[in-house]
Amino acid sequence: MDEVQDLVHSLHHLRVFEVAARHRSFTRAAEELNVSQPAVSLAVRQLEQALGVRLFARGHRSVSLTQAGEMLFADVSAGLGLILETARLLRRQGRQSHVTLSVSTAFANYWMVPRLADFHRQHPGIDLRLQTTDKDLDLAQEGVTLGVRRGDGNWRGYAAAKIAEEELIAVASPHSPAAQAEIATLDDLATQQLIHLEEPFRPRPGWREWFTALSGDYSDRGGGLRLNDYALVLQAAMAGEGIALGWRHVVAGLLHQDLLVQVGPWCWQTATAFHLIWSREADLPTQAEAVRDWIIETAQADKR
């Protein structure tokens, strides 16, 4: 405890020493610190007495660092630099007035937006902003707080919490011909008008992988609507354009509202999942922690 107290008492002296050593001048140090030159000289002398070594060799009108002074200057400069960087980071976090969540357009439309009223009711003081993207972003580089990503949960530099297993079912509008057709087997399903997702930057399993996983035969004849955004795929399915693959956690609300129906009993649960991620480089601000916890708790409630 005595060492800690001595260090606290010496912080002022170390700061004065760092400025004097950087300028190699007590006079210029006094100008930067807005104190008198004798005050700088006194602080340095008291630090030397506390350490039991000389830090400066004093000339007629100049000072230079001794070997001990050079050693201390290197460590004090590095330490103060680290403290300054941490203080800047904390200040940025403290000033952050909003939380940005990066998600796909479909997740934003069909998972987040229907639940925003509940979020704002629980957290009226948090400014949550949704940023839709068609690719997996570098959150820190893009200035994004949280993101949703598909994978195994292991990404270098990120912490992750699973929010949904990847479960794929066939869905269509209840008013579409596909919903009225007699589809008893996967072969029956394969003859229907299928809607295809072709994302250029974020590969997703498609009909071929789905049929293969469920031991069905499928030959892509090149027909059917092909879209590069999953939100558009679901819009097309609701408009009666055919049968789409439905990620269960995304389409659950649409099924509940009878905007879509499941076609057949088949479901493929893949080996991957969807995760909420955030950077490990720094602690999350309090508001971001609240958003993170709310998403995780809400996703867990959906599974019950």
PDB file of N, CA and C in Angstrom, residues 199-262:
ATOM      1  N   GLU A 199     -26.560 -14.568 -53.606  1.00  0.00           N
ATOM      2  CA  GLU A 199     -25.829 -13.448 -53.004  1.00  0.00           C
ATOM      3  C   GLU A 199     -24.384 -13.476 -53.490  1.00  0.00           C
ATOM      4  N   PRO A 200     -23.866 -12.357 -53.993  1.00  0.00           N
ATOM      5  CA  PRO A 200     -22.502 -12.355 -54.536  1.00  0.00           C
ATOM      6  C   PRO A 200     -21.403 -12.311 -53.482  1.00  0.00           C
ATOM      7  N   PHE A 201     -21.686 -11.710 -52.313  1.00  0.00           N
ATOM      8  CA  PHE A 201     -20.620 -11.490 -51.332  1.00  0.00           C
ATOM      9  C   PHE A 201     -20.736 -12.380 -50.096  1.00  0.00           C
ATOM     10  N   ARG A 202     -21.914 -12.958 -49.872  1.00  0.00           N
ATOM     11  CA  ARG A 202     -22.130 -13.767 -48.676  1.00  0.00           C
ATOM     12  C   ARG A 202     -22.806 -15.074 -49.095  1.00  0.00           C
ATOM     13  N   PRO A 203     -22.037 -16.076 -49.490  1.00  0.00           N
ATOM     14  CA  PRO A 203     -22.642 -17.322 -49.975  1.00  0.00           C
ATOM     15  C   PRO A 203     -23.585 -17.942 -48.941  1.00  0.00           C
ATOM     16  N   ARG A 204     -24.719 -18.415 -49.427  1.00  0.00           N
ATOM     17  CA  ARG A 204     -25.708 -19.078 -48.595  1.00  0.00           C
ATOM     18  C   ARG A 204     -26.082 -20.410 -49.253  1.00  0.00           C
ATOM     19  N   PRO A 205     -26.472 -21.404 -48.467  1.00  0.00           N
ATOM     20  CA  PRO A 205     -26.934 -22.649 -49.081  1.00  0.00           C
ATOM     21  C   PRO A 205     -28.175 -22.400 -49.922  1.00  0.00           C
ATOM     22  N   GLY A 206     -28.277 -23.119 -51.028  1.00  0.00           N
ATOM     23  CA  GLY A 206     -29.416 -22.967 -51.921  1.00  0.00           C
ATOM     24  C   GLY A 206     -30.210 -24.251 -52.030  1.00  0.00           C
ATOM     25  N   TRP A 207     -31.061 -24.301 -53.037  1.00  0.00           N
ATOM     26  CA  TRP A 207     -31.929 -25.462 -53.208  1.00  0.00           C
ATOM     27  C   TRP A 207     -31.126 -26.745 -53.414  1.00  0.00           C
ATOM     28  N   ARG A 208     -30.056 -26.691 -54.182  1.00  0.00           N
ATOM     29  CA  ARG A 208     -29.273 -27.909 -54.428  1.00  0.00           C
ATOM     30  C   ARG A 208     -28.771 -28.497 -53.114  1.00  0.00           C
ATOM     31  N   GLU A 209     -28.195 -27.647 -52.250  1.00  0.00           N
ATOM     32  CA  GLU A 209     -27.678 -28.118 -50.960  1.00  0.00           C
ATOM     33  C   GLU A 209     -28.818 -28.625 -50.072  1.00  0.00           C
ATOM     34  N   TRP A 210     -29.947 -27.954 -50.143  1.00  0.00           N
ATOM     35  CA  TRP A 210     -31.101 -28.326 -49.313  1.00  0.00           C
ATOM     36  C   TRP A 210     -31.618 -29.710 -49.708  1.00  0.00           C
ATOM     37  N   PHE A 211     -31.840 -29.918 -50.997  1.00  0.00           N
ATOM     38  CA  PHE A 211     -32.321 -31.226 -51.453  1.00  0.00           C
ATOM     39  C   PHE A 211     -31.307 -32.321 -51.141  1.00  0.00           C
ATOM     40  N   THR A 212     -30.030 -32.055 -51.346  1.00  0.00           N
ATOM     41  CA  THR A 212     -28.990 -33.047 -51.087  1.00  0.00           C
ATOM     42  C   THR A 212     -28.965 -33.434 -49.615  1.00  0.00           C
ATOM     43  N   ALA A 213     -29.067 -32.442 -48.730  1.00  0.00           N
ATOM     44  CA  ALA A 213     -29.042 -32.711 -47.292  1.00  0.00           C
ATOM     45  C   ALA A 213     -30.232 -33.557 -46.852  1.00  0.00           C
ATOM     46  N   LEU A 214     -31.353 -33.419 -47.565  1.00  0.00           N
ATOM     47  CA  LEU A 214     -32.566 -34.160 -47.219  1.00  0.00           C
ATOM     48  C   LEU A 214     -32.739 -35.412 -48.076  1.00  0.00           C
ATOM     49  N   SER A 215     -31.649 -35.803 -48.763  1.00  0.00           N
ATOM     50  CA  SER A 215     -31.632 -37.021 -49.587  1.00  0.00           C
ATOM     51  C   SER A 215     -32.625 -36.967 -50.737  1.00  0.00           C
ATOM     52  N   GLY A 216     -32.777 -35.803 -51.290  1.00  0.00           N
ATOM     53  CA  GLY A 216     -33.667 -35.657 -52.433  1.00  0.00           C
ATOM     54  C   GLY A 216     -32.879 -35.407 -53.704  1.00  0.00           C
ATOM     55  N   ASP A 217     -33.500 -35.689 -54.829  1.00  0.00           N
ATOM     56  CA  ASP A 217     -32.868 -35.434 -56.128  1.00  0.00           C
ATOM     57  C   ASP A 217     -33.313 -34.076 -56.639  1.00  0.00           C
ATOM     58  N   TYR A 218     -32.345 -33.332 -57.146  1.00  0.00           N
ATOM     59  CA  TYR A 218     -32.694 -32.008 -57.667  1.00  0.00           C
ATOM     60  C   TYR A 218     -31.775 -31.671 -58.825  1.00  0.00           C
ATOM     61  N   SER A 219     -32.366 -31.187 -59.871  1.00  0.00           N
ATOM     62  CA  SER A 219     -31.597 -30.745 -61.031  1.00  0.00           C
ATOM     63  C   SER A 219     -32.021 -29.323 -61.362  1.00  0.00           C
ATOM     64  N   ASP A 220     -31.074 -28.387 -61.244  1.00  0.00           N
ATOM     65  CA  ASP A 220     -31.378 -26.990 -61.544  1.00  0.00           C
ATOM     66  C   ASP A 220     -31.475 -26.826 -63.057  1.00  0.00           C
ATOM     67  N   ARG A 221     -32.678 -26.612 -63.506  1.00  0.00           N
ATOM     68  CA  ARG A 221     -32.898 -26.472 -64.946  1.00  0.00           C
ATOM     69  C   ARG A 221     -32.733 -25.035 -65.423  1.00  0.00           C
ATOM     70  N   GLY A 222     -32.333 -24.173 -64.520  1.00  0.00           N
ATOM     71  CA  GLY A 222     -32.118 -22.780 -64.905  1.00  0.00           C
ATOM     72  C   GLY A 222     -33.367 -21.934 -64.861  1.00  0.00           C
ATOM     73  N   GLY A 223     -34.478 -22.514 -64.450  1.00  0.00           N
ATOM     74  CA  GLY A 223     -35.717 -21.753 -64.367  1.00  0.00           C
ATOM     75  C   GLY A 223     -35.903 -21.137 -62.993  1.00  0.00           C
ATOM     76  N   GLY A 224     -37.011 -20.440 -62.820  1.00  0.00           N
ATOM     77  CA  GLY A 224     -37.316 -19.843 -61.533  1.00  0.00           C
ATOM     78  C   GLY A 224     -36.700 -18.472 -61.373  1.00  0.00           C
ATOM     79  N   LEU A 225     -37.301 -17.704 -60.519  1.00  0.00           N
ATOM     80  CA  LEU A 225     -36.826 -16.348 -60.258  1.00  0.00           C
ATOM     81  C   LEU A 225     -35.514 -16.392 -59.478  1.00  0.00           C
ATOM     82  N   ARG A 226     -34.563 -15.529 -59.855  1.00  0.00           N
ATOM     83  CA  ARG A 226     -33.258 -15.485 -59.186  1.00  0.00           C
ATOM     84  C   ARG A 226     -32.995 -14.063 -58.711  1.00  0.00           C
ATOM     85  N   LEU A 227     -32.758 -13.937 -57.410  1.00  0.00           N
ATOM     86  CA  LEU A 227     -32.595 -12.620 -56.794  1.00  0.00           C
ATOM     87  C   LEU A 227     -31.342 -12.618 -55.928  1.00  0.00           C
ATOM     88  N   ASN A 228     -30.742 -11.432 -55.761  1.00  0.00           N
ATOM     89  CA  ASN A 228     -29.478 -11.351 -55.014  1.00  0.00           C
ATOM     90  C   ASN A 228     -29.643 -10.790 -53.610  1.00  0.00           C
ATOM     91  N   ASP A 229     -30.871 -10.638 -53.142  1.00  0.00           N
ATOM     92  CA  ASP A 229     -31.112 -10.135 -51.789  1.00  0.00           C
ATOM     93  C   ASP A 229     -32.233 -10.964 -51.171  1.00  0.00           C
ATOM     94  N   TYR A 230     -31.992 -11.463 -49.950  1.00  0.00           N
ATOM     95  CA  TYR A 230     -32.969 -12.371 -49.348  1.00  0.00           C
ATOM     96  C   TYR A 230     -34.289 -11.683 -49.020  1.00  0.00           C
ATOM     97  N   ALA A 231     -34.247 -10.405 -48.706  1.00  0.00           N
ATOM     98  CA  ALA A 231     -35.494  -9.680 -48.463  1.00  0.00           C
ATOM     99  C   ALA A 231     -36.370  -9.699 -49.715  1.00  0.00           C
ATOM    100  N   LEU A 232     -35.751  -9.578 -50.878  1.00  0.00           N
ATOM    101  CA  LEU A 232     -36.500  -9.637 -52.139  1.00  0.00           C
ATOM    102  C   LEU A 232     -37.042 -11.040 -52.388  1.00  0.00           C
ATOM    103  N   VAL A 233     -36.277 -12.051 -52.009  1.00  0.00           N
ATOM    104  CA  VAL A 233     -36.741 -13.431 -52.152  1.00  0.00           C
ATOM    105  C   VAL A 233     -38.036 -13.631 -51.372  1.00  0.00           C
ATOM    106  N   LEU A 234     -38.071 -13.147 -50.145  1.00  0.00           N
ATOM    107  CA  LEU A 234     -39.271 -13.313 -49.329  1.00  0.00           C
ATOM    108  C   LEU A 234     -40.428 -12.483 -49.864  1.00  0.00           C
ATOM    109  N   GLN A 235     -40.129 -11.290 -50.353  1.00  0.00           N
ATOM    110  CA  GLN A 235     -41.183 -10.477 -50.962  1.00  0.00           C
ATOM    111  C   GLN A 235     -41.785 -11.203 -52.164  1.00  0.00           C
ATOM    112  N   ALA A 236     -40.935 -11.807 -52.970  1.00  0.00           N
ATOM    113  CA  ALA A 236     -41.415 -12.539 -54.139  1.00  0.00           C
ATOM    114  C   ALA A 236     -42.266 -13.736 -53.724  1.00  0.00           C
ATOM    115  N   ALA A 237     -41.838 -14.433 -52.683  1.00  0.00           N
ATOM    116  CA  ALA A 237     -42.621 -15.575 -52.206  1.00  0.00           C
ATOM    117  C   ALA A 237     -43.990 -15.123 -51.711  1.00  0.00           C
ATOM    118  N   MET A 238     -44.036 -14.030 -50.966  1.00  0.00           N
ATOM    119  CA  MET A 238     -45.322 -13.522 -50.474  1.00  0.00           C
ATOM    120  C   MET A 238     -46.209 -13.044 -51.611  1.00  0.00           C
ATOM    121  N   ALA A 239     -45.589 -12.641 -52.715  1.00  0.00           N
ATOM    122  CA  ALA A 239     -46.351 -12.179 -53.879  1.00  0.00           C
ATOM    123  C   ALA A 239     -46.818 -13.336 -54.754  1.00  0.00           C
ATOM    124  N   GLY A 240     -46.490 -14.572 -54.354  1.00  0.00           N
ATOM    125  CA  GLY A 240     -46.963 -15.728 -55.101  1.00  0.00           C
ATOM    126  C   GLY A 240     -46.095 -16.141 -56.260  1.00  0.00           C
ATOM    127  N   GLU A 241     -44.815 -15.701 -56.273  1.00  0.00           N
ATOM    128  CA  GLU A 241     -43.932 -16.006 -57.397  1.00  0.00           C
ATOM    129  C   GLU A 241     -43.320 -17.398 -57.333  1.00  0.00           C
ATOM    130  N   GLY A 242     -43.547 -18.118 -56.240  1.00  0.00           N
ATOM    131  CA  GLY A 242     -42.993 -19.456 -56.141  1.00  0.00           C
ATOM    132  C   GLY A 242     -42.649 -19.815 -54.708  1.00  0.00           C
ATOM    133  N   ILE A 243     -41.852 -20.864 -54.577  1.00  0.00           N
ATOM    134  CA  ILE A 243     -41.446 -21.369 -53.265  1.00  0.00           C
ATOM    135  C   ILE A 243     -40.022 -20.905 -52.977  1.00  0.00           C
ATOM    136  N   ALA A 244     -39.805 -20.432 -51.767  1.00  0.00           N
ATOM    137  CA  ALA A 244     -38.483 -19.950 -51.361  1.00  0.00           C
ATOM    138  C   ALA A 244     -37.966 -20.770 -50.193  1.00  0.00           C
ATOM    139  N   LEU A 245     -36.664 -20.773 -50.030  1.00  0.00           N
ATOM    140  CA  LEU A 245     -36.085 -21.319 -48.811  1.00  0.00           C
ATOM    141  C   LEU A 245     -36.276 -20.308 -47.692  1.00  0.00           C
ATOM    142  N   GLY A 246     -36.748 -20.785 -46.553  1.00  0.00           N
ATOM    143  CA  GLY A 246     -36.982 -19.883 -45.431  1.00  0.00           C
ATOM    144  C   GLY A 246     -36.068 -20.189 -44.270  1.00  0.00           C
ATOM    145  N   TRP A 247     -35.229 -19.222 -43.895  1.00  0.00           N
ATOM    146  CA  TRP A 247     -34.472 -19.350 -42.654  1.00  0.00           C
ATOM    147  C   TRP A 247     -35.478 -19.162 -41.521  1.00  0.00           C
ATOM    148  N   ARG A 248     -35.664 -20.201 -40.715  1.00  0.00           N
ATOM    149  CA  ARG A 248     -36.790 -20.231 -39.791  1.00  0.00           C
ATOM    150  C   ARG A 248     -36.839 -19.022 -38.863  1.00  0.00           C
ATOM    151  N   HIS A 249     -35.686 -18.584 -38.351  1.00  0.00           N
ATOM    152  CA  HIS A 249     -35.712 -17.465 -37.413  1.00  0.00           C
ATOM    153  C   HIS A 249     -36.121 -16.166 -38.092  1.00  0.00           C
ATOM    154  N   VAL A 250     -35.933 -16.078 -39.412  1.00  0.00           N
ATOM    155  CA  VAL A 250     -36.320 -14.874 -40.146  1.00  0.00           C
ATOM    156  C   VAL A 250     -37.790 -14.919 -40.543  1.00  0.00           C
ATOM    157  N   VAL A 251     -38.278 -16.082 -40.955  1.00  0.00           N
ATOM    158  CA  VAL A 251     -39.648 -16.174 -41.484  1.00  0.00           C
ATOM    159  C   VAL A 251     -40.678 -16.520 -40.422  1.00  0.00           C
ATOM    160  N   ALA A 252     -40.255 -16.743 -39.181  1.00  0.00           N
ATOM    161  CA  ALA A 252     -41.201 -17.155 -38.138  1.00  0.00           C
ATOM    162  C   ALA A 252     -42.367 -16.182 -38.010  1.00  0.00           C
ATOM    163  N   GLY A 253     -42.074 -14.883 -38.029  1.00  0.00           N
ATOM    164  CA  GLY A 253     -43.142 -13.894 -37.912  1.00  0.00           C
ATOM    165  C   GLY A 253     -44.078 -13.911 -39.105  1.00  0.00           C
ATOM    166  N   LEU A 254     -43.538 -14.132 -40.295  1.00  0.00           N
ATOM    167  CA  LEU A 254     -44.361 -14.184 -41.507  1.00  0.00           C
ATOM    168  C   LEU A 254     -45.257 -15.414 -41.496  1.00  0.00           C
ATOM    169  N   LEU A 255     -44.766 -16.523 -40.958  1.00  0.00           N
ATOM    170  CA  LEU A 255     -45.589 -17.721 -40.813  1.00  0.00           C
ATOM    171  C   LEU A 255     -46.702 -17.485 -39.801  1.00  0.00           C
ATOM    172  N   HIS A 256     -46.378 -16.820 -38.711  1.00  0.00           N
ATOM    173  CA  HIS A 256     -47.366 -16.550 -37.669  1.00  0.00           C
ATOM    174  C   HIS A 256     -48.481 -15.644 -38.186  1.00  0.00           C
ATOM    175  N   GLN A 257     -48.128 -14.720 -39.077  1.00  0.00           N
ATOM    176  CA  GLN A 257     -49.117 -13.799 -39.640  1.00  0.00           C
ATOM    177  C   GLN A 257     -49.826 -14.375 -40.870  1.00  0.00           C
ATOM    178  N   ASP A 258     -49.508 -15.608 -41.215  1.00  0.00           N
ATOM    179  CA  ASP A 258     -50.093 -16.264 -42.395  1.00  0.00           C
ATOM    180  C   ASP A 258     -49.758 -15.546 -43.694  1.00  0.00           C
ATOM    181  N   LEU A 259     -48.660 -14.825 -43.706  1.00  0.00           N
ATOM    182  CA  LEU A 259     -48.187 -14.232 -44.952  1.00  0.00           C
ATOM    183  C   LEU A 259     -47.414 -15.260 -45.768  1.00  0.00           C
ATOM    184  N   LEU A 260     -46.889 -16.256 -45.065  1.00  0.00           N
ATOM    185  CA  LEU A 260     -46.238 -17.403 -45.685  1.00  0.00           C
ATOM    186  C   LEU A 260     -46.712 -18.666 -44.981  1.00  0.00           C
ATOM    187  N   VAL A 261     -46.616 -19.777 -45.681  1.00  0.00           N
ATOM    188  CA  VAL A 261     -46.892 -21.078 -45.071  1.00  0.00           C
ATOM    189  C   VAL A 261     -45.731 -22.005 -45.395  1.00  0.00           C
ATOM    190  N   GLN A 262     -45.517 -22.981 -44.523  1.00  0.00           N
ATOM    191  CA  GLN A 262     -44.485 -23.969 -44.812  1.00  0.00           C
ATOM    192  C   GLN A 262     -45.022 -24.970 -45.821  1.00  0.00           C
TER     193      GLN A 262
END
